[in-house]
PDB file of C-alpha atoms in Angstrom:
ATOM      1  CA  UNK A 556       0.164  -0.194   0.054  1.00  0.00           C
ATOM      2  CA  UNK A 557       1.449   3.395  -0.760  1.00  0.00           C
ATOM      3  CA  UNK A 558       1.391   5.673   1.773  1.00  0.00           C
ATOM      4  CA  UNK A 559       2.355   9.525   2.608  1.00  0.00           C
ATOM      5  CA  UNK A 560       4.912   8.663   4.815  1.00  0.00           C
ATOM      6  CA  UNK A 561       7.574   6.185   3.400  1.00  0.00           C
ATOM      7  CA  UNK A 562      10.019   6.620   5.936  1.00  0.00           C
ATOM      8  CA  UNK A 563       8.784   5.861   9.095  1.00  0.00           C
ATOM      9  CA  UNK A 564      10.835   6.739  12.438  1.00  0.00           C
ATOM     10  CA  UNK A 565       8.947   6.011  15.726  1.00  0.00           C
ATOM     11  CA  UNK A 566      11.996   8.005  17.821  1.00  0.00           C
ATOM     12  CA  UNK A 567      10.926  10.965  17.149  1.00  0.00           C
ATOM     13  CA  UNK A 568       7.973  13.527  17.857  1.00  0.00           C
ATOM     14  CA  UNK A 569       5.785  13.152  21.127  1.00  0.00           C
ATOM     15  CA  UNK A 570       5.230   9.556  22.622  1.00  0.00           C
ATOM     16  CA  UNK A 571       1.767   9.652  21.039  1.00  0.00           C
ATOM     17  CA  UNK A 572       2.207  10.390  17.516  1.00  0.00           C
ATOM     18  CA  UNK A 573       5.319   8.160  17.633  1.00  0.00           C
ATOM     19  CA  UNK A 574       2.935   5.077  18.783  1.00  0.00           C
ATOM     20  CA  UNK A 575      -0.040   6.535  17.022  1.00  0.00           C
ATOM     21  CA  UNK A 576       2.332   5.927  13.653  1.00  0.00           C
ATOM     22  CA  UNK A 577       3.334   2.551  15.093  1.00  0.00           C
ATOM     23  CA  UNK A 578      -0.562   1.491  15.064  1.00  0.00           C
ATOM     24  CA  UNK A 579      -0.761   2.580  11.770  1.00  0.00           C
ATOM     25  CA  UNK A 580       2.396   0.557  10.604  1.00  0.00           C
ATOM     26  CA  UNK A 581       1.166  -2.783  12.299  1.00  0.00           C
ATOM     27  CA  UNK A 582      -2.290  -2.255  10.241  1.00  0.00           C
ATOM     28  CA  UNK A 583      -0.631  -2.639   7.229  1.00  0.00           C
ATOM     29  CA  UNK A 584       2.307  -4.874   7.901  1.00  0.00           C
ATOM     30  CA  UNK A 585       0.823  -7.463   9.854  1.00  0.00           C
ATOM     31  CA  UNK A 586      -2.332  -7.859   7.622  1.00  0.00           C
ATOM     32  CA  UNK A 587      -1.165  -6.493   4.118  1.00  0.00           C
ATOM     33  CA  UNK A 588      -4.593  -5.970   2.165  1.00  0.00           C
ATOM     34  CA  UNK A 589      -5.145  -4.710  -0.945  1.00  0.00           C
ATOM     35  CA  UNK A 590      -7.836  -1.445  -0.919  1.00  0.00           C
ATOM     36  CA  UNK A 591     -10.554  -1.554  -3.857  1.00  0.00           C
ATOM     37  CA  UNK A 592     -11.370   2.272  -2.876  1.00  0.00           C
ATOM     38  CA  UNK A 593      -7.632   3.468  -3.236  1.00  0.00           C
ATOM     39  CA  UNK A 594      -7.986   2.999  -7.311  1.00  0.00           C
ATOM     40  CA  UNK A 595     -11.488   4.839  -7.363  1.00  0.00           C
ATOM     41  CA  UNK A 596      -9.957   8.305  -7.965  1.00  0.00           C
ATOM     42  CA  UNK A 597      -7.758   6.955 -11.548  1.00  0.00           C
ATOM     43  CA  UNK A 598     -10.717   4.793 -12.380  1.00  0.00           C
ATOM     44  CA  UNK A 599     -13.559   7.495 -12.032  1.00  0.00           C
ATOM     45  CA  UNK A 600     -10.998   9.889 -14.569  1.00  0.00           C
ATOM     46  CA  UNK A 601     -10.645   6.773 -17.105  1.00  0.00           C
ATOM     47  CA  UNK A 602     -14.460   6.386 -16.776  1.00  0.00           C
ATOM     48  CA  UNK A 603     -14.842  10.118 -17.417  1.00  0.00           C
ATOM     49  CA  UNK A 604     -12.664  10.229 -20.487  1.00  0.00           C
ATOM     50  CA  UNK A 605     -14.121   7.195 -21.806  1.00  0.00           C
ATOM     51  CA  UNK A 606     -17.858   7.593 -21.048  1.00  0.00           C
ATOM     52  CA  UNK A 607     -19.387   5.863 -24.162  1.00  0.00           C
ATOM     53  CA  UNK A 608     -16.875   2.711 -23.862  1.00  0.00           C
ATOM     54  CA  UNK A 609     -17.622   2.334 -20.212  1.00  0.00           C
ATOM     55  CA  UNK A 610     -21.306   2.913 -20.677  1.00  0.00           C
ATOM     56  CA  UNK A 611     -21.160   0.037 -23.019  1.00  0.00           C
ATOM     57  CA  UNK A 612     -19.545  -2.170 -20.256  1.00  0.00           C
ATOM     58  CA  UNK A 613     -21.008  -1.518 -17.051  1.00  0.00           C
ATOM     59  CA  UNK A 614     -23.397  -4.071 -15.767  1.00  0.00           C
ATOM     60  CA  UNK A 615     -22.405  -6.524 -18.765  1.00  0.00           C
ATOM     61  CA  UNK A 616     -20.022  -9.064 -19.176  1.00  0.00           C
ATOM     62  CA  UNK A 617     -16.908  -7.421 -20.969  1.00  0.00           C
ATOM     63  CA  UNK A 618     -16.357 -10.169 -23.235  1.00  0.00           C
ATOM     64  CA  UNK A 619     -19.856 -10.011 -23.990  1.00  0.00           C
ATOM     65  CA  UNK A 620     -19.613  -6.273 -24.856  1.00  0.00           C
ATOM     66  CA  UNK A 621     -20.254  -5.347 -28.914  1.00  0.00           C
ATOM     67  CA  UNK A 622     -17.372  -4.601 -30.221  1.00  0.00           C
ATOM     68  CA  UNK A 623     -14.740  -4.367 -32.224  1.00  0.00           C
ATOM     69  CA  UNK A 624     -12.203  -2.668 -30.123  1.00  0.00           C
ATOM     70  CA  UNK A 625      -9.005  -1.361 -30.559  1.00  0.00           C
ATOM     71  CA  UNK A 626      -6.135  -2.301 -28.420  1.00  0.00           C
ATOM     72  CA  UNK A 627      -6.439   0.603 -25.981  1.00  0.00           C
ATOM     73  CA  UNK A 628     -10.015  -0.020 -25.672  1.00  0.00           C
ATOM     74  CA  UNK A 629      -9.504  -3.609 -24.829  1.00  0.00           C
ATOM     75  CA  UNK A 630      -6.842  -2.543 -21.970  1.00  0.00           C
ATOM     76  CA  UNK A 631      -9.428  -0.052 -20.483  1.00  0.00           C
ATOM     77  CA  UNK A 632     -12.359  -2.570 -20.495  1.00  0.00           C
ATOM     78  CA  UNK A 633      -9.956  -5.174 -18.864  1.00  0.00           C
ATOM     79  CA  UNK A 634      -9.435  -2.223 -16.402  1.00  0.00           C
ATOM     80  CA  UNK A 635     -12.957  -1.660 -15.544  1.00  0.00           C
ATOM     81  CA  UNK A 636     -13.566  -5.202 -15.151  1.00  0.00           C
ATOM     82  CA  UNK A 637     -10.534  -5.930 -12.782  1.00  0.00           C
ATOM     83  CA  UNK A 638     -12.059  -3.208 -10.949  1.00  0.00           C
ATOM     84  CA  UNK A 639     -15.800  -4.804 -10.726  1.00  0.00           C
ATOM     85  CA  UNK A 640     -14.291  -7.710  -9.791  1.00  0.00           C
ATOM     86  CA  UNK A 641     -12.306  -6.512  -7.077  1.00  0.00           C
ATOM     87  CA  UNK A 642     -15.490  -4.519  -5.521  1.00  0.00           C
ATOM     88  CA  UNK A 643     -17.342  -7.568  -5.502  1.00  0.00           C
ATOM     89  CA  UNK A 644     -14.881  -9.421  -3.967  1.00  0.00           C
ATOM     90  CA  UNK A 645     -14.615  -6.609  -1.046  1.00  0.00           C
ATOM     91  CA  UNK A 646     -18.227  -7.175  -0.859  1.00  0.00           C
ATOM     92  CA  UNK A 647     -18.368 -10.757  -0.926  1.00  0.00           C
ATOM     93  CA  UNK A 648     -15.512 -11.166   1.663  1.00  0.00           C
ATOM     94  CA  UNK A 649     -17.265  -8.390   3.974  1.00  0.00           C
ATOM     95  CA  UNK A 650     -20.413 -10.701   3.819  1.00  0.00           C
ATOM     96  CA  UNK A 651     -18.670 -13.405   4.964  1.00  0.00           C
ATOM     97  CA  UNK A 652     -16.586 -12.067   7.741  1.00  0.00           C
ATOM     98  CA  UNK A 653     -18.706  -9.581   9.310  1.00  0.00           C
ATOM     99  CA  UNK A 654     -22.617 -10.247   8.552  1.00  0.00           C
ATOM    100  CA  UNK A 655     -24.034 -11.820  11.960  1.00  0.00           C
ATOM    101  CA  UNK A 656     -21.489 -10.752  14.577  1.00  0.00           C
ATOM    102  CA  UNK A 657     -23.094 -10.718  17.759  1.00  0.00           C
ATOM    103  CA  UNK A 658     -20.195  -8.916  19.616  1.00  0.00           C
ATOM    104  CA  UNK A 659     -17.484  -5.953  19.299  1.00  0.00           C
ATOM    105  CA  UNK A 660     -14.962  -8.777  20.056  1.00  0.00           C
ATOM    106  CA  UNK A 661     -15.962 -11.309  17.744  1.00  0.00           C
ATOM    107  CA  UNK A 662     -16.382  -8.117  14.998  1.00  0.00           C
ATOM    108  CA  UNK A 663     -12.480  -7.291  15.383  1.00  0.00           C
ATOM    109  CA  UNK A 664     -11.898 -11.050  15.328  1.00  0.00           C
ATOM    110  CA  UNK A 665     -13.511 -11.315  12.077  1.00  0.00           C
ATOM    111  CA  UNK A 666     -12.018  -8.562  10.503  1.00  0.00           C
ATOM    112  CA  UNK A 667      -8.516  -9.350  11.378  1.00  0.00           C
ATOM    113  CA  UNK A 668      -9.743 -12.946   9.515  1.00  0.00           C
ATOM    114  CA  UNK A 669     -10.774 -10.693   6.827  1.00  0.00           C
ATOM    115  CA  UNK A 670      -7.369  -9.134   5.815  1.00  0.00           C
ATOM    116  CA  UNK A 671      -5.257 -11.957   6.925  1.00  0.00           C
ATOM    117  CA  UNK A 672      -7.317 -14.643   4.810  1.00  0.00           C
ATOM    118  CA  UNK A 673      -9.248 -12.118   2.415  1.00  0.00           C
ATOM    119  CA  UNK A 674      -6.273 -10.020   1.411  1.00  0.00           C
ATOM    120  CA  UNK A 675      -8.860  -7.389   0.974  1.00  0.00           C
ATOM    121  CA  UNK A 676      -9.937  -4.050   3.044  1.00  0.00           C
ATOM    122  CA  UNK A 677     -10.787  -0.429   3.193  1.00  0.00           C
ATOM    123  CA  UNK A 678     -10.568   2.881   5.576  1.00  0.00           C
ATOM    124  CA  UNK A 679     -13.268   1.084   7.643  1.00  0.00           C
ATOM    125  CA  UNK A 680     -11.360  -2.204   8.607  1.00  0.00           C
ATOM    126  CA  UNK A 681      -8.195  -0.101   8.946  1.00  0.00           C
ATOM    127  CA  UNK A 682     -10.024   2.219  11.270  1.00  0.00           C
ATOM    128  CA  UNK A 683     -11.680  -0.343  13.353  1.00  0.00           C
ATOM    129  CA  UNK A 684      -8.370  -2.284  13.733  1.00  0.00           C
ATOM    130  CA  UNK A 685      -6.444   0.881  14.840  1.00  0.00           C
ATOM    131  CA  UNK A 686      -9.260   1.133  17.533  1.00  0.00           C
ATOM    132  CA  UNK A 687      -8.882  -2.260  18.465  1.00  0.00           C
ATOM    133  CA  UNK A 688      -4.753  -2.124  18.720  1.00  0.00           C
ATOM    134  CA  UNK A 689      -5.379   1.322  20.759  1.00  0.00           C
ATOM    135  CA  UNK A 690      -7.566  -0.568  23.104  1.00  0.00           C
ATOM    136  CA  UNK A 691      -5.655  -3.550  23.623  1.00  0.00           C
ATOM    137  CA  UNK A 692      -2.950  -1.391  24.710  1.00  0.00           C
ATOM    138  CA  UNK A 693      -4.719   0.258  27.255  1.00  0.00           C
ATOM    139  CA  UNK A 694      -6.109   3.779  25.250  1.00  0.00           C
ATOM    140  CA  UNK A 695      -9.721   3.554  26.313  1.00  0.00           C
ATOM    141  CA  UNK A 696     -10.998   6.617  24.855  1.00  0.00           C
ATOM    142  CA  UNK A 697     -10.211   5.342  21.441  1.00  0.00           C
ATOM    143  CA  UNK A 698     -13.061   5.503  19.041  1.00  0.00           C
ATOM    144  CA  UNK A 699     -13.705   5.888  14.916  1.00  0.00           C
ATOM    145  CA  UNK A 700     -15.429   8.301  13.016  1.00  0.00           C
ATOM    146  CA  UNK A 701     -15.990   9.242   9.439  1.00  0.00           C
ATOM    147  CA  UNK A 702     -15.141  12.510   7.879  1.00  0.00           C
ATOM    148  CA  UNK A 703     -16.942  15.918   6.101  1.00  0.00           C
ATOM    149  CA  UNK A 704     -15.945  17.868   4.008  1.00  0.00           C
ATOM    150  CA  UNK A 705     -17.685  21.293   4.402  1.00  0.00           C
ATOM    151  CA  UNK A 706     -21.174  20.017   4.264  1.00  0.00           C
ATOM    152  CA  UNK A 707     -20.579  16.849   2.272  1.00  0.00           C
ATOM    153  CA  UNK A 708     -20.507  13.467   4.041  1.00  0.00           C
ATOM    154  CA  UNK A 709     -17.265  11.619   2.820  1.00  0.00           C
ATOM    155  CA  UNK A 710     -16.987   7.923   2.635  1.00  0.00           C
ATOM    156  CA  UNK A 711     -13.523   7.686   4.468  1.00  0.00           C
ATOM    157  CA  UNK A 712     -13.020   6.625   7.968  1.00  0.00           C
ATOM    158  CA  UNK A 713     -10.360   6.974  10.188  1.00  0.00           C
ATOM    159  CA  UNK A 714      -9.502   6.335  14.007  1.00  0.00           C
ATOM    160  CA  UNK A 715      -9.608   8.747  16.710  1.00  0.00           C
ATOM    161  CA  UNK A 716      -8.507   9.725  20.070  1.00  0.00           C
ATOM    162  CA  UNK A 717      -7.810  12.269  22.427  1.00  0.00           C
ATOM    163  CA  UNK A 718      -3.959  12.348  23.948  1.00  0.00           C
ATOM    164  CA  UNK A 719      -5.360  13.423  27.420  1.00  0.00           C
ATOM    165  CA  UNK A 720      -7.219  10.721  28.153  1.00  0.00           C
ATOM    166  CA  UNK A 721     -10.797  12.910  27.469  1.00  0.00           C
ATOM    167  CA  UNK A 722     -13.765  11.345  25.403  1.00  0.00           C
ATOM    168  CA  UNK A 723     -13.700  11.989  21.637  1.00  0.00           C
ATOM    169  CA  UNK A 724     -17.119  13.708  21.031  1.00  0.00           C
ATOM    170  CA  UNK A 725     -16.708  14.915  17.528  1.00  0.00           C
ATOM    171  CA  UNK A 726     -14.949  18.247  18.474  1.00  0.00           C
ATOM    172  CA  UNK A 727     -11.197  19.111  17.674  1.00  0.00           C
ATOM    173  CA  UNK A 728      -8.904  20.240  20.448  1.00  0.00           C
ATOM    174  CA  UNK A 729      -5.193  20.045  20.498  1.00  0.00           C
ATOM    175  CA  UNK A 730      -5.109  16.997  22.380  1.00  0.00           C
ATOM    176  CA  UNK A 731      -6.751  15.000  19.133  1.00  0.00           C
ATOM    177  CA  UNK A 732      -4.922  12.694  17.270  1.00  0.00           C
ATOM    178  CA  UNK A 733      -6.232  10.830  13.833  1.00  0.00           C
ATOM    179  CA  UNK A 734      -4.577   7.197  13.203  1.00  0.00           C
ATOM    180  CA  UNK A 735      -4.930   6.709   9.154  1.00  0.00           C
ATOM    181  CA  UNK A 736      -3.550   3.569   8.058  1.00  0.00           C
ATOM    182  CA  UNK A 737      -5.289   3.776   4.975  1.00  0.00           C
ATOM    183  CA  UNK A 738      -3.645   6.994   4.186  1.00  0.00           C
ATOM    184  CA  UNK A 739      -0.378   5.329   5.904  1.00  0.00           C
ATOM    185  CA  UNK A 740       0.164   8.541   8.419  1.00  0.00           C
ATOM    186  CA  UNK A 741      -0.855   9.405  12.064  1.00  0.00           C
ATOM    187  CA  UNK A 742      -0.806  13.088  13.595  1.00  0.00           C
ATOM    188  CA  UNK A 743      -2.520  15.983  15.279  1.00  0.00           C
ATOM    189  CA  UNK A 744      -5.734  16.303  13.481  1.00  0.00           C
ATOM    190  CA  UNK A 745      -5.180  20.046  12.607  1.00  0.00           C
ATOM    191  CA  UNK A 746      -1.978  18.310  10.847  1.00  0.00           C
ATOM    192  CA  UNK A 747      -4.031  15.808   9.536  1.00  0.00           C
ATOM    193  CA  UNK A 748      -6.269  18.020   7.912  1.00  0.00           C
ATOM    194  CA  UNK A 749      -3.330  19.737   6.312  1.00  0.00           C
ATOM    195  CA  UNK A 750      -2.169  16.625   4.964  1.00  0.00           C
ATOM    196  CA  UNK A 751      -5.845  15.400   3.544  1.00  0.00           C
ATOM    197  CA  UNK A 752      -5.626  18.945   1.720  1.00  0.00           C
ATOM    198  CA  UNK A 753      -2.266  18.340   0.193  1.00  0.00           C
ATOM    199  CA  UNK A 754      -2.243  14.443  -0.581  1.00  0.00           C
ATOM    200  CA  UNK A 755      -6.125  13.599  -1.069  1.00  0.00           C
ATOM    201  CA  UNK A 756      -7.471  15.818  -3.533  1.00  0.00           C
ATOM    202  CA  UNK A 757      -7.488  12.901  -5.492  1.00  0.00           C
ATOM    203  CA  UNK A 758      -9.442  10.884  -3.456  1.00  0.00           C
ATOM    204  CA  UNK A 759     -12.128  13.676  -2.164  1.00  0.00           C
ATOM    205  CA  UNK A 760     -13.633  15.321  -4.942  1.00  0.00           C
ATOM    206  CA  UNK A 761     -15.172  18.253  -2.604  1.00  0.00           C
ATOM    207  CA  UNK A 762     -11.428  19.080  -0.847  1.00  0.00           C
ATOM    208  CA  UNK A 763     -10.695  22.483  -1.387  1.00  0.00           C
ATOM    209  CA  UNK A 764      -7.867  24.423  -0.028  1.00  0.00           C
ATOM    210  CA  UNK A 765     -10.353  26.501   2.409  1.00  0.00           C
ATOM    211  CA  UNK A 766     -12.497  23.319   3.008  1.00  0.00           C
ATOM    212  CA  UNK A 767     -13.149  22.717   6.617  1.00  0.00           C
ATOM    213  CA  UNK A 768     -13.030  19.268   7.602  1.00  0.00           C
ATOM    214  CA  UNK A 769     -14.813  17.527  10.473  1.00  0.00           C
ATOM    215  CA  UNK A 770     -15.910  14.546  12.088  1.00  0.00           C
ATOM    216  CA  UNK A 771     -18.942  12.705  11.672  1.00  0.00           C
ATOM    217  CA  UNK A 772     -20.841   8.955  13.019  1.00  0.00           C
ATOM    218  CA  UNK A 773     -18.444   8.366  15.872  1.00  0.00           C
ATOM    219  CA  UNK A 774     -18.146   5.252  16.825  1.00  0.00           C
ATOM    220  CA  UNK A 775     -16.565   3.156  19.828  1.00  0.00           C
ATOM    221  CA  UNK A 776     -15.964  -0.988  20.311  1.00  0.00           C
ATOM    222  CA  UNK A 777     -18.416  -2.223  22.946  1.00  0.00           C
ATOM    223  CA  UNK A 778     -15.817  -4.673  24.552  1.00  0.00           C
ATOM    224  CA  UNK A 779     -14.782  -5.172  28.011  1.00  0.00           C
ATOM    225  CA  UNK A 780     -11.332  -5.684  29.231  1.00  0.00           C
ATOM    226  CA  UNK A 781     -11.038  -9.141  29.906  1.00  0.00           C
ATOM    227  CA  UNK A 782     -12.561  -9.588  26.169  1.00  0.00           C
ATOM    228  CA  UNK A 783      -9.432  -7.173  25.061  1.00  0.00           C
ATOM    229  CA  UNK A 784      -6.952  -9.193  27.103  1.00  0.00           C
ATOM    230  CA  UNK A 785      -8.197 -12.442  25.321  1.00  0.00           C
ATOM    231  CA  UNK A 786      -8.072 -10.355  21.723  1.00  0.00           C
ATOM    232  CA  UNK A 787      -4.340  -9.120  22.951  1.00  0.00           C
ATOM    233  CA  UNK A 788      -3.330 -13.445  23.688  1.00  0.00           C
ATOM    234  CA  UNK A 789      -5.013 -14.472  20.474  1.00  0.00           C
ATOM    235  CA  UNK A 790      -3.252 -11.992  18.835  1.00  0.00           C
ATOM    236  CA  UNK A 791       0.023 -10.843  20.205  1.00  0.00           C
ATOM    237  CA  UNK A 792       1.483  -9.011  17.288  1.00  0.00           C
ATOM    238  CA  UNK A 793      -0.799  -6.303  18.122  1.00  0.00           C
ATOM    239  CA  UNK A 794       0.506  -5.951  21.795  1.00  0.00           C
ATOM    240  CA  UNK A 795       2.866  -2.818  21.937  1.00  0.00           C
ATOM    241  CA  UNK A 796       6.367  -4.527  22.575  1.00  0.00           C
ATOM    242  CA  UNK A 797       7.935  -1.839  25.483  1.00  0.00           C
ATOM    243  CA  UNK A 798      10.695  -2.976  26.636  1.00  0.00           C
ATOM    244  CA  UNK A 799      11.966   0.457  28.106  1.00  0.00           C
ATOM    245  CA  UNK A 800       8.823   2.343  28.206  1.00  0.00           C
ATOM    246  CA  UNK A 801       4.900   1.992  28.569  1.00  0.00           C
ATOM    247  CA  UNK A 802       2.388   2.348  25.403  1.00  0.00           C
ATOM    248  CA  UNK A 803       1.884   6.166  24.982  1.00  0.00           C
ATOM    249  CA  UNK A 804       4.396   7.037  27.389  1.00  0.00           C
TER     250      UNK A 804
END
């Protein structure tokens, strides 16, 4: 997965940001997976630029789309088909792993199974796993939230917590930290908003330089301390390997 943080340094900055970046790193390395939405923006542009060809393809078997096609058009049809199959796979894998989960701990286990064996997941899975890792390591106020830009809801989820231990209620303060494994980075919310405006215009179509970014649909896993202990024992790679210091300290 590409990210905006190619050189990860866990030795600098404040401990909360350093360890938030470690969480981000673990999500992407412990269970490497493909994200279907990462290709949405470039594919959207291709579809717009080749609307007539795409309209022939949509909801049809590409091998039965009327031609004739030149070599470039055949490559585009193959790309359209590949993206459709990727999205179909994500929907099928989510149905298999997440449908009917009766508890938060089962959901976490199943999302881990989805990423480990299905090898596919988007920002929602990344954010939920980040929240679970934080809570396994004692950050009880971690939650997930979706983004909003100006008056538009954005289909993108992240993990959020306040480093002073207070509950995050949607209001961004100097203590608010965002973990975004899908983008490959973690930072204070104010810095993350600048990163979104710099690096995510190709993903978030409504983004402008003066856009106001906020959070919506704040959710928190309902899992007991005992259940998180069991999760940490079952998935010990999610436990912070602290030798000289405690997590976030």
